[in-house]
PDB file of C-alpha atoms and ligand atoms in Angstrom:
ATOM      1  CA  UNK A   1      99.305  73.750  76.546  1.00  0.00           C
ATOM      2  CA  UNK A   2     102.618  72.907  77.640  1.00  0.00           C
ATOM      3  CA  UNK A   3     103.962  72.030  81.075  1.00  0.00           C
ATOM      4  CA  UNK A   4     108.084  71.933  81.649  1.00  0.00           C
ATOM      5  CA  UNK A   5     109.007  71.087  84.936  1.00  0.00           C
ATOM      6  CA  UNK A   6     112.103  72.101  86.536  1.00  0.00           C
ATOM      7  CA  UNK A   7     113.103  70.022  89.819  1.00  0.00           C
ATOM      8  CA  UNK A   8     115.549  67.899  91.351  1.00  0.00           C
ATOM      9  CA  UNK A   9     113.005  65.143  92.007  1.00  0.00           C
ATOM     10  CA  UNK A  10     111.713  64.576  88.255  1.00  0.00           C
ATOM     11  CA  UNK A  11     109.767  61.272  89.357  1.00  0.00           C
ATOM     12  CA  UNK A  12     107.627  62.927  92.143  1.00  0.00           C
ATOM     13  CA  UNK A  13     105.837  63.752  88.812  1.00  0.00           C
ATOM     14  CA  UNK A  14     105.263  60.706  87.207  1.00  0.00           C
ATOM     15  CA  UNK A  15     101.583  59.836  89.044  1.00  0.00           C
ATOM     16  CA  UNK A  16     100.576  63.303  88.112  1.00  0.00           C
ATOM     17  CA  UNK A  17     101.464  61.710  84.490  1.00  0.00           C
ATOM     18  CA  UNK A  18     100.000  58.676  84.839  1.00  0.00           C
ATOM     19  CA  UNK A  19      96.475  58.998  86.737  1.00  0.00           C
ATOM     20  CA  UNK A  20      93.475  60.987  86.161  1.00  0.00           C
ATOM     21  CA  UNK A  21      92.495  64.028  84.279  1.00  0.00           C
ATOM     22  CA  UNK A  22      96.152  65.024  83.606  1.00  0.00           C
ATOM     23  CA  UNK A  23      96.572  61.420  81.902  1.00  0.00           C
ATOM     24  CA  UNK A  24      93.654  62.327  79.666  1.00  0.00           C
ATOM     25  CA  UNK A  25      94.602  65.449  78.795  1.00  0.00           C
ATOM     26  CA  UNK A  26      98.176  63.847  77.808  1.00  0.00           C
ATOM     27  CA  UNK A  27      96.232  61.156  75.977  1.00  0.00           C
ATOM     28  CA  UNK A  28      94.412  63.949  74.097  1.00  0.00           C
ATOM     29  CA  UNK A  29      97.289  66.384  73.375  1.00  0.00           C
ATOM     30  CA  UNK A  30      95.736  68.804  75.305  1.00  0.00           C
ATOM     31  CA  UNK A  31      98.785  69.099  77.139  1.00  0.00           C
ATOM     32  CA  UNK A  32     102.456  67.846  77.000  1.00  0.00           C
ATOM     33  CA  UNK A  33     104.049  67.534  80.612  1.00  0.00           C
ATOM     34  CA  UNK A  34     108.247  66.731  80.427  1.00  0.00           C
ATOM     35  CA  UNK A  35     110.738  67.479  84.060  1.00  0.00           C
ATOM     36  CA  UNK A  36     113.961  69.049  83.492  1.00  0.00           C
ATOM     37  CA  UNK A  37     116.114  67.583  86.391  1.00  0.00           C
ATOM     38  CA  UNK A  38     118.134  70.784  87.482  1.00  0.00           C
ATOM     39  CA  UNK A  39     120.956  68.383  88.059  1.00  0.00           C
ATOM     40  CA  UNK A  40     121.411  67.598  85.288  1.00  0.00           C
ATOM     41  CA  UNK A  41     122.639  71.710  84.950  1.00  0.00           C
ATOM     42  CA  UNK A  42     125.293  71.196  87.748  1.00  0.00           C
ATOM     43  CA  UNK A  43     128.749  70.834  85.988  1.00  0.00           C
ATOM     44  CA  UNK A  44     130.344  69.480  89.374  1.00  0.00           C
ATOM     45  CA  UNK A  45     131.112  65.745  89.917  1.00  0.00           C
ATOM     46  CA  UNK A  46     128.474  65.209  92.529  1.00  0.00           C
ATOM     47  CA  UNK A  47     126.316  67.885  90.819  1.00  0.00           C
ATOM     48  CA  UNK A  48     125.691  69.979  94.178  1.00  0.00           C
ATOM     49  CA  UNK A  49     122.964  72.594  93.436  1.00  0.00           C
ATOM     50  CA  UNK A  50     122.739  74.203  96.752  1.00  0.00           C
ATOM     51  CA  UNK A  51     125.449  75.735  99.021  1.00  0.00           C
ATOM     52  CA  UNK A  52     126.060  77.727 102.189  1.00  0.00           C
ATOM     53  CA  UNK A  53     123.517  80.941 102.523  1.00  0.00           C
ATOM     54  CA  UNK A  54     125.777  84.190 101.972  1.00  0.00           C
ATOM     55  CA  UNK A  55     125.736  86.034 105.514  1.00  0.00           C
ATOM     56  CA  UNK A  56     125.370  82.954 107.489  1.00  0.00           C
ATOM     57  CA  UNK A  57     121.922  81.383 109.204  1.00  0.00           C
ATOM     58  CA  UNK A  58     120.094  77.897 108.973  1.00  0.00           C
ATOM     59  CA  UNK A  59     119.605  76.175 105.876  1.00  0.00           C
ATOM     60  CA  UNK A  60     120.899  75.753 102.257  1.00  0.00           C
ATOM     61  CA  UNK A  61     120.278  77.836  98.953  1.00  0.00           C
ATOM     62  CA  UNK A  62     119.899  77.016  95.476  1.00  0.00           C
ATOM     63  CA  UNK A  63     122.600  78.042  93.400  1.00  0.00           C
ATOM     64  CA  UNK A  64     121.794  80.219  90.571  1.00  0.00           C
ATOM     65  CA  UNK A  65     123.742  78.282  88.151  1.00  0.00           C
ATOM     66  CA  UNK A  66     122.555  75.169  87.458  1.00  0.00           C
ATOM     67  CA  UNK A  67     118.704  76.817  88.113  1.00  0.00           C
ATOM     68  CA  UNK A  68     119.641  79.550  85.126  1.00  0.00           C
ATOM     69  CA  UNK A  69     121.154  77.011  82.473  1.00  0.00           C
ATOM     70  CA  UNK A  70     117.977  74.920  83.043  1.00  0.00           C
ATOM     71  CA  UNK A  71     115.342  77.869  82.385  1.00  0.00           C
ATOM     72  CA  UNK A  72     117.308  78.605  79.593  1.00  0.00           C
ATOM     73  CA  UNK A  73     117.236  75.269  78.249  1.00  0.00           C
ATOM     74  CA  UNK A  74     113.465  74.797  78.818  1.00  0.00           C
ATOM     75  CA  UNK A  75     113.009  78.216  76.806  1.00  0.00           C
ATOM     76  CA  UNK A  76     114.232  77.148  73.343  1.00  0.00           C
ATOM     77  CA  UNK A  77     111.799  74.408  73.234  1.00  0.00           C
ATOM     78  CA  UNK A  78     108.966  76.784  75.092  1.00  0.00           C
ATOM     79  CA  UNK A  79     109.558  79.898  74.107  1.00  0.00           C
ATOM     80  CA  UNK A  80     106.046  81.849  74.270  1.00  0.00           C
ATOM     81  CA  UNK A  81     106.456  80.057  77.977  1.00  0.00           C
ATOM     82  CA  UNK A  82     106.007  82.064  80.697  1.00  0.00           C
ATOM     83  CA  UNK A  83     108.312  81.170  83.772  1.00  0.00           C
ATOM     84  CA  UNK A  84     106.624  80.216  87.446  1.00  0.00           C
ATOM     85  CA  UNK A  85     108.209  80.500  90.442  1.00  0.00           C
ATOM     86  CA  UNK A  86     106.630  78.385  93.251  1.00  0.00           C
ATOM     87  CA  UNK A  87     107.437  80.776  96.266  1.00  0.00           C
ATOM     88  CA  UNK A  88     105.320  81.488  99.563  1.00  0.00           C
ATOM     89  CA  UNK A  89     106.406  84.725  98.461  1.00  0.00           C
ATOM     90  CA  UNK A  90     104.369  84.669  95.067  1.00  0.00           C
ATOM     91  CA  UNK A  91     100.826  86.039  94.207  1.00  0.00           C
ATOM     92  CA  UNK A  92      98.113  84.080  95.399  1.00  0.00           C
ATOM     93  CA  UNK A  93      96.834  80.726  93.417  1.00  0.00           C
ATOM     94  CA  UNK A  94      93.158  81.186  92.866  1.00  0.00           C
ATOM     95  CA  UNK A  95      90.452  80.409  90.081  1.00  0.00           C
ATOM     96  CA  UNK A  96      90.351  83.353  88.246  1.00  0.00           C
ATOM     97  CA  UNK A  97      94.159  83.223  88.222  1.00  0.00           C
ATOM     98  CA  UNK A  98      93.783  79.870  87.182  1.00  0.00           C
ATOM     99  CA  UNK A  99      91.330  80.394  84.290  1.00  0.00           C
ATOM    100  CA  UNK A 100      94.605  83.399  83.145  1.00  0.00           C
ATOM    101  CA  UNK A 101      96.999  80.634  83.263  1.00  0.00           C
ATOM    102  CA  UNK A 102      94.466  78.434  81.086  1.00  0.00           C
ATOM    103  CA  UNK A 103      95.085  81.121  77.957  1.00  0.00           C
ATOM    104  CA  UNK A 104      98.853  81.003  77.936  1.00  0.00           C
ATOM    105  CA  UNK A 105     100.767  78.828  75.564  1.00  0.00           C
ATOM    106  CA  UNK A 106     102.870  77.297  77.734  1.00  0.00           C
ATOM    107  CA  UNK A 107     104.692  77.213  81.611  1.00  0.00           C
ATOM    108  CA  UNK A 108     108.035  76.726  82.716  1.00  0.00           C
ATOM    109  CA  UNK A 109     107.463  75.586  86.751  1.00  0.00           C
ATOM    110  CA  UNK A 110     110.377  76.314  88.502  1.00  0.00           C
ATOM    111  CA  UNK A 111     110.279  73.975  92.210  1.00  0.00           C
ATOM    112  CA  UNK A 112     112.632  75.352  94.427  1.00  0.00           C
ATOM    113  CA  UNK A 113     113.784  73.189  97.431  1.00  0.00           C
ATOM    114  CA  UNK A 114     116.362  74.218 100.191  1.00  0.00           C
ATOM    115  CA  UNK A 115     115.514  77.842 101.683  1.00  0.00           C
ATOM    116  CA  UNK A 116     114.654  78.566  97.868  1.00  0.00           C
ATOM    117  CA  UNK A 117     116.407  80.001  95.381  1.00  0.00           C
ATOM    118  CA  UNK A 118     119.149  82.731  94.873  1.00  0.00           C
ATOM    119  CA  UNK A 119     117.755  85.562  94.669  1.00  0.00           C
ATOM    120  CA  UNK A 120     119.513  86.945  91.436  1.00  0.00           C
ATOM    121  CA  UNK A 121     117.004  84.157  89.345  1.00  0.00           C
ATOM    122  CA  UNK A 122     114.163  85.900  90.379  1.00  0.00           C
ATOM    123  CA  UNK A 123     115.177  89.156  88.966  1.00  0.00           C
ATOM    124  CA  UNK A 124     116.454  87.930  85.859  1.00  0.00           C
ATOM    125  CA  UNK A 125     114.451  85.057  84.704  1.00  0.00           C
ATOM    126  CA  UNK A 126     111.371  84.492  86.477  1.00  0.00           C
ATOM    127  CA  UNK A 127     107.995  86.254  84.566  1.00  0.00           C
ATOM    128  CA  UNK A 128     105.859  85.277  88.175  1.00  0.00           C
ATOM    129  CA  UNK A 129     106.095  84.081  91.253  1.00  0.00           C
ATOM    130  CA  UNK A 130     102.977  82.279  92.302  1.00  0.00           C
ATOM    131  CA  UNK A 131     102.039  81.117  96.261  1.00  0.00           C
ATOM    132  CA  UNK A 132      99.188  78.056  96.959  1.00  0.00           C
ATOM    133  CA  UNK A 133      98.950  79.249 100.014  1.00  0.00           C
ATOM    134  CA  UNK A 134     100.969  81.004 103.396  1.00  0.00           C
ATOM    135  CA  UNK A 135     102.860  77.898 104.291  1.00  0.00           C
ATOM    136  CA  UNK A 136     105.959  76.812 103.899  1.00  0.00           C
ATOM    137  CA  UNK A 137     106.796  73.324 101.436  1.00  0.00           C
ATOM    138  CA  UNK A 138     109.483  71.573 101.678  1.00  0.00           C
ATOM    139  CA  UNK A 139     109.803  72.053  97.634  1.00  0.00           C
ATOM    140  CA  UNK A 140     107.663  73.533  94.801  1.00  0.00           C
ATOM    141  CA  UNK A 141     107.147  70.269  93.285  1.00  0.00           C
ATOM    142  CA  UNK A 142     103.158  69.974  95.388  1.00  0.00           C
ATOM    143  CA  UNK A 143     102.943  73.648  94.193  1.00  0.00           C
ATOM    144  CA  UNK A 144     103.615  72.789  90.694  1.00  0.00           C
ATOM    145  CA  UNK A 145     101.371  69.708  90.945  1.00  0.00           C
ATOM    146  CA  UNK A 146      98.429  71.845  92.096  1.00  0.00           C
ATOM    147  CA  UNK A 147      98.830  74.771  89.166  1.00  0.00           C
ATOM    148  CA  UNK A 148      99.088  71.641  86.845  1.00  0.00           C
ATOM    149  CA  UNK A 149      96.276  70.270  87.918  1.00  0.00           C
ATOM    150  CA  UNK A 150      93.927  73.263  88.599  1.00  0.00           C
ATOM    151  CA  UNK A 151      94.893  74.859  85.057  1.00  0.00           C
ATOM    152  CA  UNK A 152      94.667  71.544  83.133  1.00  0.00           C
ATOM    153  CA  UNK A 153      91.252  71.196  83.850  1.00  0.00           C
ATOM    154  CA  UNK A 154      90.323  74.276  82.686  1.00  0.00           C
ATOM    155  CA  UNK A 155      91.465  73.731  79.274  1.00  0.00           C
ATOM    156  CA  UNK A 156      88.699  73.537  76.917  1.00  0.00           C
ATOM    157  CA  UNK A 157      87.492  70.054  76.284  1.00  0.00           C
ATOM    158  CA  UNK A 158      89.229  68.269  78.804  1.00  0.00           C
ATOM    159  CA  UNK A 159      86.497  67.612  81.289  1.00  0.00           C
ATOM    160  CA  UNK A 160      84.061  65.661  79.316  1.00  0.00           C
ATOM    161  CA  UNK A 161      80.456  67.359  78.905  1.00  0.00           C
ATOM    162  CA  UNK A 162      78.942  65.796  81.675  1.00  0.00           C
ATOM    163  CA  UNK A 163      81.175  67.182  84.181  1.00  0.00           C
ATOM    164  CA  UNK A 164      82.451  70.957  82.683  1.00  0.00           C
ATOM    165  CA  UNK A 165      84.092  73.625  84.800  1.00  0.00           C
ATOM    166  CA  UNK A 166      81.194  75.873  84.422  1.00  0.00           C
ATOM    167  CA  UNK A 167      79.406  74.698  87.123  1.00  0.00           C
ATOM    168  CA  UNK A 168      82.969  75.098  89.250  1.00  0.00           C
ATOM    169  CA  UNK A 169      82.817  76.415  93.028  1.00  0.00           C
ATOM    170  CA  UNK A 170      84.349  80.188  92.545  1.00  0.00           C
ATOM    171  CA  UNK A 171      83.745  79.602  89.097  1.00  0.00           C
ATOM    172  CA  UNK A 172      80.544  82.362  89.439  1.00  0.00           C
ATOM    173  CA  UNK A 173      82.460  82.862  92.864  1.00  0.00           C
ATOM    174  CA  UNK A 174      80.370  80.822  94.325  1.00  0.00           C
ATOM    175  CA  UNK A 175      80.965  77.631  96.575  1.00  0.00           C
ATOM    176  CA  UNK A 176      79.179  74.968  94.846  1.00  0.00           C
ATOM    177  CA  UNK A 177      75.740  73.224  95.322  1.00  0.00           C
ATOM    178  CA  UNK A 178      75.531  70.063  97.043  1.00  0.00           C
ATOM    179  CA  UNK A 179      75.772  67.047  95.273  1.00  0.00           C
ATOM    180  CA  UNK A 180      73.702  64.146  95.955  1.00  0.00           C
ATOM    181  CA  UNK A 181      73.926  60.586  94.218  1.00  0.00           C
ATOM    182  CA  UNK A 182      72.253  56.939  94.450  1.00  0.00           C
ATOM    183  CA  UNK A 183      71.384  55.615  96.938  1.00  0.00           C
ATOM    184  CA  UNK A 184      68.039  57.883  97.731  1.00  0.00           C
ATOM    185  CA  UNK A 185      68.116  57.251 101.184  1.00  0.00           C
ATOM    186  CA  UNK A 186      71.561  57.011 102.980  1.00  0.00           C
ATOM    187  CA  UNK A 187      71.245  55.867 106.460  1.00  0.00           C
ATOM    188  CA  UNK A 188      67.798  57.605 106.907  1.00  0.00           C
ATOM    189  CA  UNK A 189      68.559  60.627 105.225  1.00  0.00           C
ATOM    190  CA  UNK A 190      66.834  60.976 101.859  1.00  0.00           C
ATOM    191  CA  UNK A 191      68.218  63.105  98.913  1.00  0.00           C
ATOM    192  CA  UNK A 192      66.284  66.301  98.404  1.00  0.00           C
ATOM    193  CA  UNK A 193      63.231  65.634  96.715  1.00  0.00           C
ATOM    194  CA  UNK A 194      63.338  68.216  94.101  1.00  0.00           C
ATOM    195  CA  UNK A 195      66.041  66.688  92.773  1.00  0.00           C
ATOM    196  CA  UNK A 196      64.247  63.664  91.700  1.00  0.00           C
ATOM    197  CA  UNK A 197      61.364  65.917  90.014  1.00  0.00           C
ATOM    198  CA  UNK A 198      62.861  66.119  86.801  1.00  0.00           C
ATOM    199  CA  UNK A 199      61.663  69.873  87.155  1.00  0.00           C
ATOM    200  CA  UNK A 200      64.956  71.485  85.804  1.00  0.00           C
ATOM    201  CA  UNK A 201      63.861  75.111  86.593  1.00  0.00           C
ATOM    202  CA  UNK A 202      63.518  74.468  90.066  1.00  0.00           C
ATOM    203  CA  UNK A 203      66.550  71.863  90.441  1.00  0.00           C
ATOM    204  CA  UNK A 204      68.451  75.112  89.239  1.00  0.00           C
ATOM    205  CA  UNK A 205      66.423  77.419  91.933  1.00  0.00           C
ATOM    206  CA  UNK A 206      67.741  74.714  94.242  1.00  0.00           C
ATOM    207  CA  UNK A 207      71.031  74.476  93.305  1.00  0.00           C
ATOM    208  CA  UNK A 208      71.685  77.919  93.436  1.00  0.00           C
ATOM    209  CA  UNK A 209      70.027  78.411  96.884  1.00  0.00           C
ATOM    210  CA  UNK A 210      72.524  75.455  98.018  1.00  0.00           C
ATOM    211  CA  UNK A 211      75.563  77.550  96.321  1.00  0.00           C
ATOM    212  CA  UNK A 212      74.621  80.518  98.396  1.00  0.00           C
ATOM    213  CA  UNK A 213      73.803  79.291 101.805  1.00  0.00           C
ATOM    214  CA  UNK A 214      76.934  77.057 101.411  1.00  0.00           C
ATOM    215  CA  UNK A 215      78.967  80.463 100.708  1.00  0.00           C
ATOM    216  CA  UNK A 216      77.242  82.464 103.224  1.00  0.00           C
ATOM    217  CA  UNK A 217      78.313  80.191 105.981  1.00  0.00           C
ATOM    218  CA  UNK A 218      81.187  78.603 104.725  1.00  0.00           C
ATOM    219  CA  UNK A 219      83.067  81.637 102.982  1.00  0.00           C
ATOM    220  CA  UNK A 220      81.432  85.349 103.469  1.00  0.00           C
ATOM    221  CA  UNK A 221      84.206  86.989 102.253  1.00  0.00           C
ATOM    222  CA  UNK A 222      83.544  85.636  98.893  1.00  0.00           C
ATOM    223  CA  UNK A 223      80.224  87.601  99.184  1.00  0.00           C
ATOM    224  CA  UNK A 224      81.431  90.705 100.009  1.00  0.00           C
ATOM    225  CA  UNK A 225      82.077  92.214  96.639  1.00  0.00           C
ATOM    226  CA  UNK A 226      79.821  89.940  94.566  1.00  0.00           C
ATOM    227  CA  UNK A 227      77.223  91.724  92.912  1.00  0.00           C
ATOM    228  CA  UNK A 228      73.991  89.675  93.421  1.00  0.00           C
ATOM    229  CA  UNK A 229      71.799  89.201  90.886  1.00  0.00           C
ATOM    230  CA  UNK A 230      67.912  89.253  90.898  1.00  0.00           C
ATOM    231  CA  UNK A 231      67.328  85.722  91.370  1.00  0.00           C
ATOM    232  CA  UNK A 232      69.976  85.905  94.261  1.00  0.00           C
ATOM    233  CA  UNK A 233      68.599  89.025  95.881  1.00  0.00           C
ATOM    234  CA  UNK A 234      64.983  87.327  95.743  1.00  0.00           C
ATOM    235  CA  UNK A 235      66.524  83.641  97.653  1.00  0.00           C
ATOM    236  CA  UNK A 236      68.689  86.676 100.110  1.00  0.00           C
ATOM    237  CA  UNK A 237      64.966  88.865 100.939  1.00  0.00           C
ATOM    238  CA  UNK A 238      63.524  85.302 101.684  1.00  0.00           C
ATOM    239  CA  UNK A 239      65.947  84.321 103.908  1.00  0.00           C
ATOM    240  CA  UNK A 240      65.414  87.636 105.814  1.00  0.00           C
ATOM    241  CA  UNK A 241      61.835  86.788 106.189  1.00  0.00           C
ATOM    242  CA  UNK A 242      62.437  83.268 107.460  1.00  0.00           C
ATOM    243  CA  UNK A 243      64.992  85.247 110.173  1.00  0.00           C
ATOM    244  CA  UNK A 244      62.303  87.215 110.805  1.00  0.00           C
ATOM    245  CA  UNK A 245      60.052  85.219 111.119  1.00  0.00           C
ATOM    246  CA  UNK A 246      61.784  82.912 113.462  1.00  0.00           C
ATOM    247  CA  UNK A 247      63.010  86.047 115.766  1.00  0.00           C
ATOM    248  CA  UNK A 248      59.355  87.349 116.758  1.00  0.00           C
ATOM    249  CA  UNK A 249      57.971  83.863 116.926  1.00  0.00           C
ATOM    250  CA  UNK A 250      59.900  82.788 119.678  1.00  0.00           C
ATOM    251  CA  UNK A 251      60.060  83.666 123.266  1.00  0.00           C
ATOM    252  CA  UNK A 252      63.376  85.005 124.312  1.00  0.00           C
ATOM    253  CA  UNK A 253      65.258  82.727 126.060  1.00  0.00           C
ATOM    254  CA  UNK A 254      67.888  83.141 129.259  1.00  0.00           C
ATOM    255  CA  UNK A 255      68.888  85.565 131.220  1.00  0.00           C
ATOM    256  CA  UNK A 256      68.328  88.401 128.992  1.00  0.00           C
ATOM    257  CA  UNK A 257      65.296  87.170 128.722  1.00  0.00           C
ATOM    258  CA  UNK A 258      62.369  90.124 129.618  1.00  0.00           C
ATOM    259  CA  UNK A 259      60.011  89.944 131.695  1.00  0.00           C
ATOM    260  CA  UNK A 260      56.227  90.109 130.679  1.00  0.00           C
ATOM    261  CA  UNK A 261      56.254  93.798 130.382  1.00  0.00           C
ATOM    262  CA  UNK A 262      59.072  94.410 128.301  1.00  0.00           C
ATOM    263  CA  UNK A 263      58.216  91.158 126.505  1.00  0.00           C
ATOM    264  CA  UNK A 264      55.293  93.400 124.965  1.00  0.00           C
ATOM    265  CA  UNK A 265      57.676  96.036 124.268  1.00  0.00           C
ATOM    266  CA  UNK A 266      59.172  93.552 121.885  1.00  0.00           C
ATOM    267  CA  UNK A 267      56.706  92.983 119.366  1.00  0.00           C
ATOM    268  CA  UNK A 268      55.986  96.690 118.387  1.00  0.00           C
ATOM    269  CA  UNK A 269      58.136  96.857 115.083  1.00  0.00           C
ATOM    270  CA  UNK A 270      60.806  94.292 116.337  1.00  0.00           C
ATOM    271  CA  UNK A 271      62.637  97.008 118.141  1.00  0.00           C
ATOM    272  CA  UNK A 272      63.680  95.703 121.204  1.00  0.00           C
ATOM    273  CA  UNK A 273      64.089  98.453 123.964  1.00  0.00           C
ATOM    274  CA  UNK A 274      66.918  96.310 125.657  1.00  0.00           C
ATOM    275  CA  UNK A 275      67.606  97.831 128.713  1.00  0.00           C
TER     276      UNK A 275
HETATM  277  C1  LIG B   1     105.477  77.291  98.176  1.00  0.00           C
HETATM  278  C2  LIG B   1     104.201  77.745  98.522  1.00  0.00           C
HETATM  279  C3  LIG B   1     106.555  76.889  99.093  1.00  0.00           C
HETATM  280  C4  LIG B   1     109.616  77.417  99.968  1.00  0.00           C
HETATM  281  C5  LIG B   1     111.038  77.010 100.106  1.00  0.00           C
HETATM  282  C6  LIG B   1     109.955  75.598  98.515  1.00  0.00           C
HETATM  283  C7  LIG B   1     108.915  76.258  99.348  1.00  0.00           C
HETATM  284  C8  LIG B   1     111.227  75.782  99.266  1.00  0.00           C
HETATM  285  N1  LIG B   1     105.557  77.292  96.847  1.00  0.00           N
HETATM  286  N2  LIG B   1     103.510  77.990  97.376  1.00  0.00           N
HETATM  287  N3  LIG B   1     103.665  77.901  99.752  1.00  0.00           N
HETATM  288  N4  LIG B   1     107.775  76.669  98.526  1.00  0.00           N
HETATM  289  O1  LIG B   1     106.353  76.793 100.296  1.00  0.00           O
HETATM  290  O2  LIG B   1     104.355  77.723  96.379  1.00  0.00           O
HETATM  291  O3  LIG B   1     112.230  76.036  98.372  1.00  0.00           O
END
């Protein structure tokens, strides 16, 4: 896969080169990474590539100039490329999106800095604009960094075996299981003894237990439209028992708590008559 950069701060990029996964993958030609330095596009002596915003305000704006010439530059070495524009204003990073990126050929990352970029780019030249989040940067360049890094990983082969993006959180759209390493007992707490059984069946009942308590109260929404399957439905009815369970074995407590009478009430089918 190939990465082209386009920025005005080329070197922000060279620890993304140089550390990590993203090395590897350079190291293994599973990706080539280059920066265009949009500069380098501006004709003018002190190669200015923003100016005034038309109809006043705060702020500067990229010109569309130097930005243009640059994409078109990047194409004719990239030319099954598709062309990114970091934006707050773009669609959503997320895995799946990630895991779309993974089976193009190539991206041209375009970082905006300033109030962004003139307008007229975006209609002409950019294929999509894509958002990390509802902030604002001060450039594209983290944004870049981030799809880099989130879609490198995914390429086949670049995480060794031991650790493979299967097992990613959202990769079933699930928040992963917790992981536990040496020592067994951290400052009194042990590591969960099924883990150390060996018993892979129920290391994998356990693990999958973990991934769904951890989404149920860390990130419902990613529950909502998730069909469950059996296995889930079975660890989701046992919960429900345990709730259950829990509810008509203890006394109700505080102010709404009822008095002897009504406390009977209470235990016929769970239905409380609350007043
Ligand atoms: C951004 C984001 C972002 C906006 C103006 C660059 C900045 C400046 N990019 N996800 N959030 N970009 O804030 O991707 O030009």
């Amino acid at each position: 896969m190939k990465f082209i950069v386009l920025t005005i701060f080329p070197d922000m990029f060279n620890p993304l080169w140089e550390y990590g996964i993203v090395k590897r993958a350079i190291d293994q030609n599973k990706i080539s990474a280059s920066t265009v330095n949009i500069r380098d596009f501006e004709k003018g002596r002190h190669r200015v590539t923003d100016d005034r915003p038309y109809g006043g305000g705060s702020g500067m704006v990229m010109k569309p100039e130097p930005v243009a010439a640059a994409i078109r530059s990047a194409k004719k070495s990239a030319l099954a490329s598709k062309t990114i524009l970091l934006t707050p204003q773009g669609r959503r990073l997320d895995h799946s999106m990630a895991r779309g990126l993974v089976s193009l050929p190539g991206l041209i990352l375009v970082c905006g800095r300033y109030e962004g970029v003139d307008e007229r780019i975006c209609q002409e030249l950019i294929d999509y604009e894509i958002s990390i989040g509802d902030y604002v940067l001060t450039g594209g360049e983290l944004a870049a960094m981030v799809i880099i890094d989130a879609v490198t990983r995914l390429i086949p082969g670049v995480l060794g075996g031991a650790d493979s993006a299967e097992k990613d959180s959202f990769s079933g759209s699930l928040l992963e299981y917790a992981h536990y390493t040496r020592p067994q007992t951290y400052e009194g707490t042990e590591v969960p003894e099924v883990l150390m059984s060996g018993n892979h069946k129920e290391i994998e009942k356990w693990r999958l237990e973990s991934s769904l308590i951890r989404t149920f109260l860390k990130r419902q929404d990613l529950l909502q439209n998730r069909p469950l399957d059996r296995q889930e439905i079975e660890i989701l009815k046992k919960w429900c028992l345990d709730i259950e369970r829990i509810i008509h074995a203890q006394p109700l407590r505080g102010a709404g708590a009822l008095s002897g009478g009504q406390q009977a009430g209470r235990h016929n089918n769970g239905r409380h008559n609350e007043p």
